[in-house]
mmCIF file of C-alpha atoms in Angstrom:
data_model
loop_
_atom_site.group_PDB
_atom_site.id
_atom_site.type_symbol
_atom_site.label_atom_id
_atom_site.label_comp_id
_atom_site.label_asym_id
_atom_site.label_seq_id
_atom_site.Cartn_x
_atom_site.Cartn_y
_atom_site.Cartn_z
ATOM 1 C CA UNK A 1 134.729 58.646 129.395
ATOM 2 C CA UNK A 2 136.823 56.226 127.365
ATOM 3 C CA UNK A 3 139.536 57.657 125.197
ATOM 4 C CA UNK A 4 138.267 58.186 121.681
ATOM 5 C CA UNK A 5 140.619 58.678 118.735
ATOM 6 C CA UNK A 6 140.189 61.912 116.859
ATOM 7 C CA UNK A 7 138.371 61.308 113.559
ATOM 8 C CA UNK A 8 140.701 61.355 110.574
ATOM 9 C CA UNK A 9 138.919 64.351 109.082
ATOM 10 C CA UNK A 10 139.416 66.387 112.254
ATOM 11 C CA UNK A 11 143.061 65.344 112.518
ATOM 12 C CA UNK A 12 143.759 66.439 108.973
ATOM 13 C CA UNK A 13 141.813 69.648 109.441
ATOM 14 C CA UNK A 14 143.692 70.508 112.617
ATOM 15 C CA UNK A 15 147.052 69.854 111.037
ATOM 16 C CA UNK A 16 146.135 71.880 107.982
ATOM 17 C CA UNK A 17 145.157 74.769 110.239
ATOM 18 C CA UNK A 18 148.472 74.572 112.070
ATOM 19 C CA UNK A 19 150.423 74.836 108.817
ATOM 20 C CA UNK A 20 148.265 77.542 107.245
ATOM 21 C CA UNK A 21 148.414 79.785 110.309
ATOM 22 C CA UNK A 22 152.169 79.944 110.171
ATOM 23 C CA UNK A 23 152.989 78.067 113.339
ATOM 24 C CA UNK A 24 155.857 76.203 111.687
ATOM 25 C CA UNK A 25 159.269 76.375 113.367
ATOM 26 C CA UNK A 26 161.085 76.791 110.072
ATOM 27 C CA UNK A 27 163.364 79.772 109.948
ATOM 28 C CA UNK A 28 163.422 80.251 113.707
ATOM 29 C CA UNK A 29 166.643 81.845 114.955
ATOM 30 C CA UNK A 30 168.858 80.220 117.549
ATOM 31 C CA UNK A 31 171.682 77.714 117.836
ATOM 32 C CA UNK A 32 171.532 74.114 116.672
ATOM 33 C CA UNK A 33 171.191 71.405 119.359
ATOM 34 C CA UNK A 34 174.282 70.435 121.277
ATOM 35 C CA UNK A 35 175.925 67.012 121.206
ATOM 36 C CA UNK A 36 174.173 64.353 123.322
ATOM 37 C CA UNK A 37 176.043 63.454 126.501
ATOM 38 C CA UNK A 38 176.142 60.326 128.623
ATOM 39 C CA UNK A 39 176.134 58.026 125.590
ATOM 40 C CA UNK A 40 176.625 54.338 126.379
ATOM 41 C CA UNK A 41 176.532 51.172 124.299
ATOM 42 C CA UNK A 42 176.209 47.594 125.552
ATOM 43 C CA UNK A 43 175.642 44.333 123.726
ATOM 44 C CA UNK A 44 172.097 43.089 124.146
ATOM 45 C CA UNK A 45 172.685 39.825 122.297
ATOM 46 C CA UNK A 46 175.024 38.369 119.668
ATOM 47 C CA UNK A 47 173.291 40.481 117.025
ATOM 48 C CA UNK A 48 172.153 43.644 118.866
ATOM 49 C CA UNK A 49 173.553 46.565 120.853
ATOM 50 C CA UNK A 50 171.614 48.810 123.241
ATOM 51 C CA UNK A 51 172.544 52.508 122.891
ATOM 52 C CA UNK A 52 171.459 55.134 125.452
ATOM 53 C CA UNK A 53 172.054 58.866 125.931
ATOM 54 C CA UNK A 54 170.915 61.890 127.931
ATOM 55 C CA UNK A 55 168.265 64.274 126.654
ATOM 56 C CA UNK A 56 169.481 67.385 124.846
ATOM 57 C CA UNK A 57 167.972 70.714 125.892
ATOM 58 C CA UNK A 58 167.384 73.210 123.098
ATOM 59 C CA UNK A 59 165.135 76.236 122.631
ATOM 60 C CA UNK A 60 163.279 74.835 119.628
ATOM 61 C CA UNK A 61 162.871 71.379 121.194
ATOM 62 C CA UNK A 62 164.408 68.129 119.965
ATOM 63 C CA UNK A 63 162.313 66.464 117.258
ATOM 64 C CA UNK A 64 164.475 63.361 116.756
ATOM 65 C CA UNK A 65 167.745 61.634 117.552
ATOM 66 C CA UNK A 66 169.844 59.996 114.849
ATOM 67 C CA UNK A 67 172.034 57.007 115.768
ATOM 68 C CA UNK A 68 175.113 56.227 113.683
ATOM 69 C CA UNK A 69 177.186 53.056 113.415
ATOM 70 C CA UNK A 70 180.512 54.353 112.203
ATOM 71 C CA UNK A 71 179.532 56.922 109.557
ATOM 72 C CA UNK A 72 176.253 55.222 108.594
ATOM 73 C CA UNK A 73 172.944 56.362 110.078
ATOM 74 C CA UNK A 74 171.206 53.221 111.311
ATOM 75 C CA UNK A 75 168.264 54.444 113.414
ATOM 76 C CA UNK A 76 166.159 57.532 114.046
ATOM 77 C CA UNK A 77 163.866 57.843 117.057
ATOM 78 C CA UNK A 78 161.490 60.578 118.297
ATOM 79 C CA UNK A 79 162.846 63.228 120.639
ATOM 80 C CA UNK A 80 160.932 61.657 123.535
ATOM 81 C CA UNK A 81 163.178 58.572 123.390
ATOM 82 C CA UNK A 82 166.752 58.362 124.645
ATOM 83 C CA UNK A 83 167.583 54.756 123.850
ATOM 84 C CA UNK A 84 167.447 52.338 120.960
ATOM 85 C CA UNK A 85 168.340 48.735 120.122
ATOM 86 C CA UNK A 86 170.510 48.489 117.013
ATOM 87 C CA UNK A 87 169.875 45.049 115.517
ATOM 88 C CA UNK A 88 171.061 42.828 112.658
ATOM 89 C CA UNK A 89 174.678 43.026 113.761
ATOM 90 C CA UNK A 90 177.407 40.402 113.463
ATOM 91 C CA UNK A 91 178.463 38.244 116.414
ATOM 92 C CA UNK A 92 181.948 38.721 117.929
ATOM 93 C CA UNK A 93 182.301 42.154 116.355
ATOM 94 C CA UNK A 94 183.202 45.560 117.796
ATOM 95 C CA UNK A 95 181.051 48.506 116.693
ATOM 96 C CA UNK A 96 181.391 52.261 117.150
ATOM 97 C CA UNK A 97 178.301 54.414 117.747
ATOM 98 C CA UNK A 98 177.517 58.138 117.924
ATOM 99 C CA UNK A 99 174.251 60.067 118.399
ATOM 100 C CA UNK A 100 173.098 63.412 116.976
ATOM 101 C CA UNK A 101 170.069 65.548 117.909
ATOM 102 C CA UNK A 102 167.807 67.259 115.346
ATOM 103 C CA UNK A 103 165.559 70.090 116.510
ATOM 104 C CA UNK A 104 162.081 71.151 115.419
ATOM 105 C CA UNK A 105 163.597 73.486 112.816
ATOM 106 C CA UNK A 106 165.416 70.564 111.180
ATOM 107 C CA UNK A 107 168.862 71.634 112.388
ATOM 108 C CA UNK A 108 171.224 68.749 113.120
ATOM 109 C CA UNK A 109 173.633 69.088 116.024
ATOM 110 C CA UNK A 110 177.185 67.719 116.267
ATOM 111 C CA UNK A 111 177.830 64.045 117.003
ATOM 112 C CA UNK A 112 178.323 62.767 120.513
ATOM 113 C CA UNK A 113 181.550 61.161 121.611
ATOM 114 C CA UNK A 114 182.172 57.706 120.164
ATOM 115 C CA UNK A 115 181.246 54.669 122.226
ATOM 116 C CA UNK A 116 182.173 51.057 121.476
ATOM 117 C CA UNK A 117 180.475 47.740 122.119
ATOM 118 C CA UNK A 118 181.450 44.185 121.208
ATOM 119 C CA UNK A 119 178.795 41.579 120.490
ATOM 120 C CA UNK A 120 179.320 38.125 122.018
ATOM 121 C CA UNK A 121 179.826 34.979 119.978
ATOM 122 C CA UNK A 122 176.797 33.400 118.348
ATOM 123 C CA UNK A 123 175.165 30.400 119.994
ATOM 124 C CA UNK A 124 173.866 27.806 117.582
ATOM 125 C CA UNK A 125 170.344 26.393 117.905
ATOM 126 C CA UNK A 126 169.541 28.045 121.223
ATOM 127 C CA UNK A 127 165.795 28.247 121.691
ATOM 128 C CA UNK A 128 165.680 28.216 125.499
ATOM 129 C CA UNK A 129 164.845 31.524 127.147
ATOM 130 C CA UNK A 130 166.456 32.525 130.452
ATOM 131 C CA UNK A 131 164.539 32.083 133.662
ATOM 132 C CA UNK A 132 162.372 34.859 135.005
ATOM 133 C CA UNK A 133 164.397 37.294 137.188
ATOM 134 C CA UNK A 134 163.355 36.663 140.786
ATOM 135 C CA UNK A 135 163.158 38.859 143.850
ATOM 136 C CA UNK A 136 162.799 42.252 142.176
ATOM 137 C CA UNK A 137 162.837 45.114 144.652
ATOM 138 C CA UNK A 138 163.513 48.810 144.677
ATOM 139 C CA UNK A 139 163.366 52.124 146.460
ATOM 140 C CA UNK A 140 162.837 55.728 145.503
ATOM 141 C CA UNK A 141 166.014 57.795 145.475
ATOM 142 C CA UNK A 142 164.785 61.334 145.977
ATOM 143 C CA UNK A 143 162.078 62.772 143.751
ATOM 144 C CA UNK A 144 163.417 61.930 140.288
ATOM 145 C CA UNK A 145 165.003 58.479 140.356
ATOM 146 C CA UNK A 146 164.592 54.942 141.703
ATOM 147 C CA UNK A 147 167.032 52.129 142.424
ATOM 148 C CA UNK A 148 166.088 48.632 141.255
ATOM 149 C CA UNK A 149 167.716 45.291 142.114
ATOM 150 C CA UNK A 150 166.874 41.669 141.324
ATOM 151 C CA UNK A 151 168.271 38.149 141.615
ATOM 152 C CA UNK A 152 170.300 36.826 138.688
ATOM 153 C CA UNK A 153 168.404 34.793 136.096
ATOM 154 C CA UNK A 154 169.742 31.482 134.805
ATOM 155 C CA UNK A 155 170.234 30.323 131.219
ATOM 156 C CA UNK A 156 171.784 27.240 129.641
ATOM 157 C CA UNK A 157 174.212 29.446 127.658
ATOM 158 C CA UNK A 158 174.392 32.544 129.859
ATOM 159 C CA UNK A 159 172.474 35.800 130.330
ATOM 160 C CA UNK A 160 173.814 38.650 128.176
ATOM 161 C CA UNK A 161 171.590 41.531 129.331
ATOM 162 C CA UNK A 162 168.595 42.574 131.391
ATOM 163 C CA UNK A 163 165.802 44.794 130.016
ATOM 164 C CA UNK A 164 164.000 47.153 132.392
ATOM 165 C CA UNK A 165 160.406 48.033 131.520
ATOM 166 C CA UNK A 166 158.318 50.920 132.860
ATOM 167 C CA UNK A 167 154.745 49.829 132.421
ATOM 168 C CA UNK A 168 154.737 48.220 128.979
ATOM 169 C CA UNK A 169 157.710 50.189 127.605
ATOM 170 C CA UNK A 170 161.351 49.150 127.636
ATOM 171 C CA UNK A 171 163.295 52.076 129.095
ATOM 172 C CA UNK A 172 166.727 50.691 129.968
ATOM 173 C CA UNK A 173 169.125 47.773 129.521
ATOM 174 C CA UNK A 174 172.160 46.628 131.514
ATOM 175 C CA UNK A 175 174.783 43.929 131.069
ATOM 176 C CA UNK A 176 174.153 40.333 132.045
ATOM 177 C CA UNK A 177 176.529 40.519 134.999
ATOM 178 C CA UNK A 178 174.552 43.357 136.617
ATOM 179 C CA UNK A 179 171.628 42.760 138.952
ATOM 180 C CA UNK A 180 170.742 46.372 139.660
ATOM 181 C CA UNK A 181 170.391 49.806 138.106
ATOM 182 C CA UNK A 182 169.221 53.345 138.796
ATOM 183 C CA UNK A 183 166.450 54.773 136.625
ATOM 184 C CA UNK A 184 166.555 58.568 136.386
ATOM 185 C CA UNK A 185 164.540 61.330 134.727
ATOM 186 C CA UNK A 186 161.335 60.578 136.657
ATOM 187 C CA UNK A 187 158.752 63.030 138.040
ATOM 188 C CA UNK A 188 158.339 63.921 141.731
ATOM 189 C CA UNK A 189 155.476 62.354 143.651
ATOM 190 C CA UNK A 190 154.563 60.012 140.785
ATOM 191 C CA UNK A 191 153.792 56.251 140.980
ATOM 192 C CA UNK A 192 155.687 53.956 138.589
ATOM 193 C CA UNK A 193 155.635 50.217 137.850
ATOM 194 C CA UNK A 194 158.795 48.381 136.758
ATOM 195 C CA UNK A 195 159.551 44.844 135.582
ATOM 196 C CA UNK A 196 162.786 43.132 134.501
ATOM 197 C CA UNK A 197 163.399 40.579 131.735
ATOM 198 C CA UNK A 198 166.560 38.578 131.016
ATOM 199 C CA UNK A 199 167.960 38.141 127.482
ATOM 200 C CA UNK A 200 170.518 35.635 126.157
ATOM 201 C CA UNK A 201 172.937 35.806 123.206
ATOM 202 C CA UNK A 202 170.374 34.270 120.852
ATOM 203 C CA UNK A 203 167.846 37.039 121.719
ATOM 204 C CA UNK A 204 165.630 34.701 123.727
ATOM 205 C CA UNK A 205 163.798 36.784 126.348
ATOM 206 C CA UNK A 206 162.527 35.580 129.707
ATOM 207 C CA UNK A 207 159.042 36.203 131.101
ATOM 208 C CA UNK A 208 158.821 39.473 133.054
ATOM 209 C CA UNK A 209 159.684 39.556 136.718
ATOM 210 C CA UNK A 210 157.106 40.394 139.315
ATOM 211 C CA UNK A 211 156.180 44.079 139.221
ATOM 212 C CA UNK A 212 157.921 46.601 141.458
ATOM 213 C CA UNK A 213 155.674 49.554 142.310
ATOM 214 C CA UNK A 214 157.373 52.683 143.573
ATOM 215 C CA UNK A 215 156.384 56.294 144.101
ATOM 216 C CA UNK A 216 159.002 59.013 143.845
ATOM 217 C CA UNK A 217 159.314 61.444 146.732
ATOM 218 C CA UNK A 218 157.453 64.750 146.589
ATOM 219 C CA UNK A 219 159.444 67.595 145.097
ATOM 220 C CA UNK A 220 159.102 71.176 144.020
ATOM 221 C CA UNK A 221 157.310 70.164 140.807
ATOM 222 C CA UNK A 222 153.702 71.211 141.448
ATOM 223 C CA UNK A 223 152.642 70.484 137.886
ATOM 224 C CA UNK A 224 152.589 74.071 136.660
ATOM 225 C CA UNK A 225 155.722 73.528 134.597
ATOM 226 C CA UNK A 226 154.017 70.699 132.682
ATOM 227 C CA UNK A 227 150.690 72.452 132.078
ATOM 228 C CA UNK A 228 149.602 73.861 128.693
ATOM 229 C CA UNK A 229 149.817 77.664 128.656
ATOM 230 C CA UNK A 230 147.930 80.416 126.851
ATOM 231 C CA UNK A 231 144.735 78.370 127.136
ATOM 232 C CA UNK A 232 141.701 80.010 125.511
ATOM 233 C CA UNK A 233 138.093 78.791 125.200
ATOM 234 C CA UNK A 234 135.299 80.327 123.134
ATOM 235 C CA UNK A 235 131.717 79.175 122.566
ATOM 236 C CA UNK A 236 130.584 79.326 118.937
ATOM 237 C CA UNK A 237 127.130 78.841 117.375
ATOM 238 C CA UNK A 238 126.783 77.183 113.974
ATOM 239 C CA UNK A 239 123.773 75.544 112.282
ATOM 240 C CA UNK A 240 121.628 75.760 115.411
ATOM 241 C CA UNK A 241 124.257 74.018 117.565
ATOM 242 C CA UNK A 242 126.972 75.222 119.961
ATOM 243 C CA UNK A 243 130.643 74.314 119.732
ATOM 244 C CA UNK A 244 133.638 74.916 121.982
ATOM 245 C CA UNK A 245 136.776 76.253 120.265
ATOM 246 C CA UNK A 246 139.998 75.711 122.216
ATOM 247 C CA UNK A 247 143.565 76.874 121.669
ATOM 248 C CA UNK A 248 146.713 76.495 123.767
ATOM 249 C CA UNK A 249 150.506 76.352 123.720
ATOM 250 C CA UNK A 250 151.859 72.828 124.415
ATOM 251 C CA UNK A 251 154.058 72.530 127.505
ATOM 252 C CA UNK A 252 157.806 72.283 126.995
ATOM 253 C CA UNK A 253 158.688 68.646 127.578
ATOM 254 C CA UNK A 254 161.479 66.237 126.799
ATOM 255 C CA UNK A 255 159.903 65.036 123.553
ATOM 256 C CA UNK A 256 156.795 65.567 121.434
ATOM 257 C CA UNK A 257 153.358 65.642 123.081
ATOM 258 C CA UNK A 258 150.692 63.904 121.018
ATOM 259 C CA UNK A 259 147.848 63.361 123.512
ATOM 260 C CA UNK A 260 145.683 65.682 125.594
ATOM 261 C CA UNK A 261 142.737 65.190 127.929
ATOM 262 C CA UNK A 262 139.955 67.798 128.008
ATOM 263 C CA UNK A 263 137.949 68.227 131.222
ATOM 264 C CA UNK A 264 134.488 69.797 131.003
ATOM 265 C CA UNK A 265 132.653 70.821 134.170
ATOM 266 C CA UNK A 266 135.097 68.915 136.365
ATOM 267 C CA UNK A 267 134.960 65.623 134.428
ATOM 268 C CA UNK A 268 137.044 64.108 131.629
ATOM 269 C CA UNK A 269 135.087 64.842 128.455
ATOM 270 C CA UNK A 270 137.317 63.549 125.667
ATOM 271 C CA UNK A 271 140.867 62.636 124.699
ATOM 272 C CA UNK A 272 142.582 64.291 121.777
ATOM 273 C CA UNK A 273 145.268 62.212 120.018
ATOM 274 C CA UNK A 274 147.220 63.614 117.099
ATOM 275 C CA UNK A 275 147.440 61.120 114.246
ATOM 276 C CA UNK A 276 150.172 63.027 112.385
ATOM 277 C CA UNK A 277 152.734 65.678 113.268
ATOM 278 C CA UNK A 278 151.733 67.199 116.597
ATOM 279 C CA UNK A 279 151.963 71.003 116.885
ATOM 280 C CA UNK A 280 154.677 72.454 119.099
ATOM 281 C CA UNK A 281 153.863 76.177 119.147
ATOM 282 C CA UNK A 282 150.070 76.356 119.111
ATOM 283 C CA UNK A 283 147.318 73.742 119.104
ATOM 284 C CA UNK A 284 143.584 74.048 118.420
ATOM 285 C CA UNK A 285 140.557 71.808 118.803
ATOM 286 C CA UNK A 286 136.755 72.150 118.586
ATOM 287 C CA UNK A 287 133.954 69.911 119.827
ATOM 288 C CA UNK A 288 130.164 69.832 120.069
ATOM 289 C CA UNK A 289 128.471 71.202 123.221
ATOM 290 C CA UNK A 290 124.752 70.901 122.434
ATOM 291 C CA UNK A 291 121.854 73.048 121.221
ATOM 292 C CA UNK A 292 120.678 74.773 124.400
ATOM 293 C CA UNK A 293 121.393 78.486 124.908
ATOM 294 C CA UNK A 294 122.618 79.943 128.169
ATOM 295 C CA UNK A 295 124.450 76.864 129.452
ATOM 296 C CA UNK A 296 127.593 77.696 131.427
ATOM 297 C CA UNK A 297 130.618 75.389 131.127
ATOM 298 C CA UNK A 298 134.027 75.172 132.804
ATOM 299 C CA UNK A 299 136.885 73.706 130.750
ATOM 300 C CA UNK A 300 140.557 72.929 131.226
ATOM 301 C CA UNK A 301 143.133 70.694 129.536
ATOM 302 C CA UNK A 302 146.226 68.641 130.377
ATOM 303 C CA UNK A 303 148.873 66.840 128.333
ATOM 304 C CA UNK A 304 150.193 63.299 128.485
ATOM 305 C CA UNK A 305 153.947 63.722 128.866
ATOM 306 C CA UNK A 306 156.545 61.638 127.001
ATOM 307 C CA UNK A 307 157.169 59.570 130.172
ATOM 308 C CA UNK A 308 153.551 58.368 130.024
ATOM 309 C CA UNK A 309 152.271 60.403 132.972
ATOM 310 C CA UNK A 310 149.763 63.278 132.928
ATOM 311 C CA UNK A 311 151.076 66.799 133.308
ATOM 312 C CA UNK A 312 149.444 69.632 135.221
ATOM 313 C CA UNK A 313 146.127 71.189 134.236
ATOM 314 C CA UNK A 314 145.913 74.452 132.354
ATOM 315 C CA UNK A 315 144.074 77.423 133.798
ATOM 316 C CA UNK A 316 140.327 76.824 133.845
ATOM 317 C CA UNK A 317 138.147 78.868 131.489
ATOM 318 C CA UNK A 318 134.390 79.528 131.621
ATOM 319 C CA UNK A 319 132.127 79.885 128.578
ATOM 320 C CA UNK A 320 128.353 80.269 128.115
ATOM 321 C CA UNK A 321 126.513 78.956 125.079
ATOM 322 C CA UNK A 322 124.773 81.715 123.154
ATOM 323 C CA UNK A 323 126.503 84.306 125.345
#
């Protein structure tokens, strides 16, 4: 059935339950996150720089990344993101950037190594966008990455960068002299759709290229590592009606999981979307089953991962109303 947002009252009630039951990460022992590696910075236009880094692995999970220009914090992004565009910069200026990871306990790790980027000169009164990148093509490189290439776009003042989109989300950026890149961190045996857009110094962006559809090679990821664990289901009677109470431990993923899909009797029954802070250690949800006694149901759940794909299903549980 279509995805339905969780009513505000249920969202608030769920979050209140999470806090009151002591599932907060505060006070958890363990080291702070390490320094992000693989940090790069490249000018995206005369007034912006694209900063990227590798995910940091930590026991408590990374809640956010903080991006610094010099000593000033300029951006903060969720732990599921590993890139950001720093805007409102000055043309023809060199900037220094570092990145720090903050875990679910609020601990801030050390800064990454410094990276530098120089914005190009400003171009006055440029309102013409570059041409659409032509001839996009690609191939899967193993089970976790793809290689993309395209023909150079044209612009009356010059292309400064290319933006790579996965579905509707910008995931990467490369310099204007490059016509290819490798996208990593993907899941085995998973279909992806990519497009490319060209950007000039005045931040004019071209229309998207034709879509490139690729499927990564099968790997040893059978989905179990991305499935919710500790899944429990209990039927409950209240006011002459039956309800299903669910609880589970969210899968460990590179970022925060905010959406789940619940399957009842082999079919998608509802989508659960957290409207506030999503739980990391234990999650709960309840929904209406009906009024008839003695009805047997099978239920399981899966999470939407930070890369936009569905993870593996939890173990399936069976409940009987009035039983």
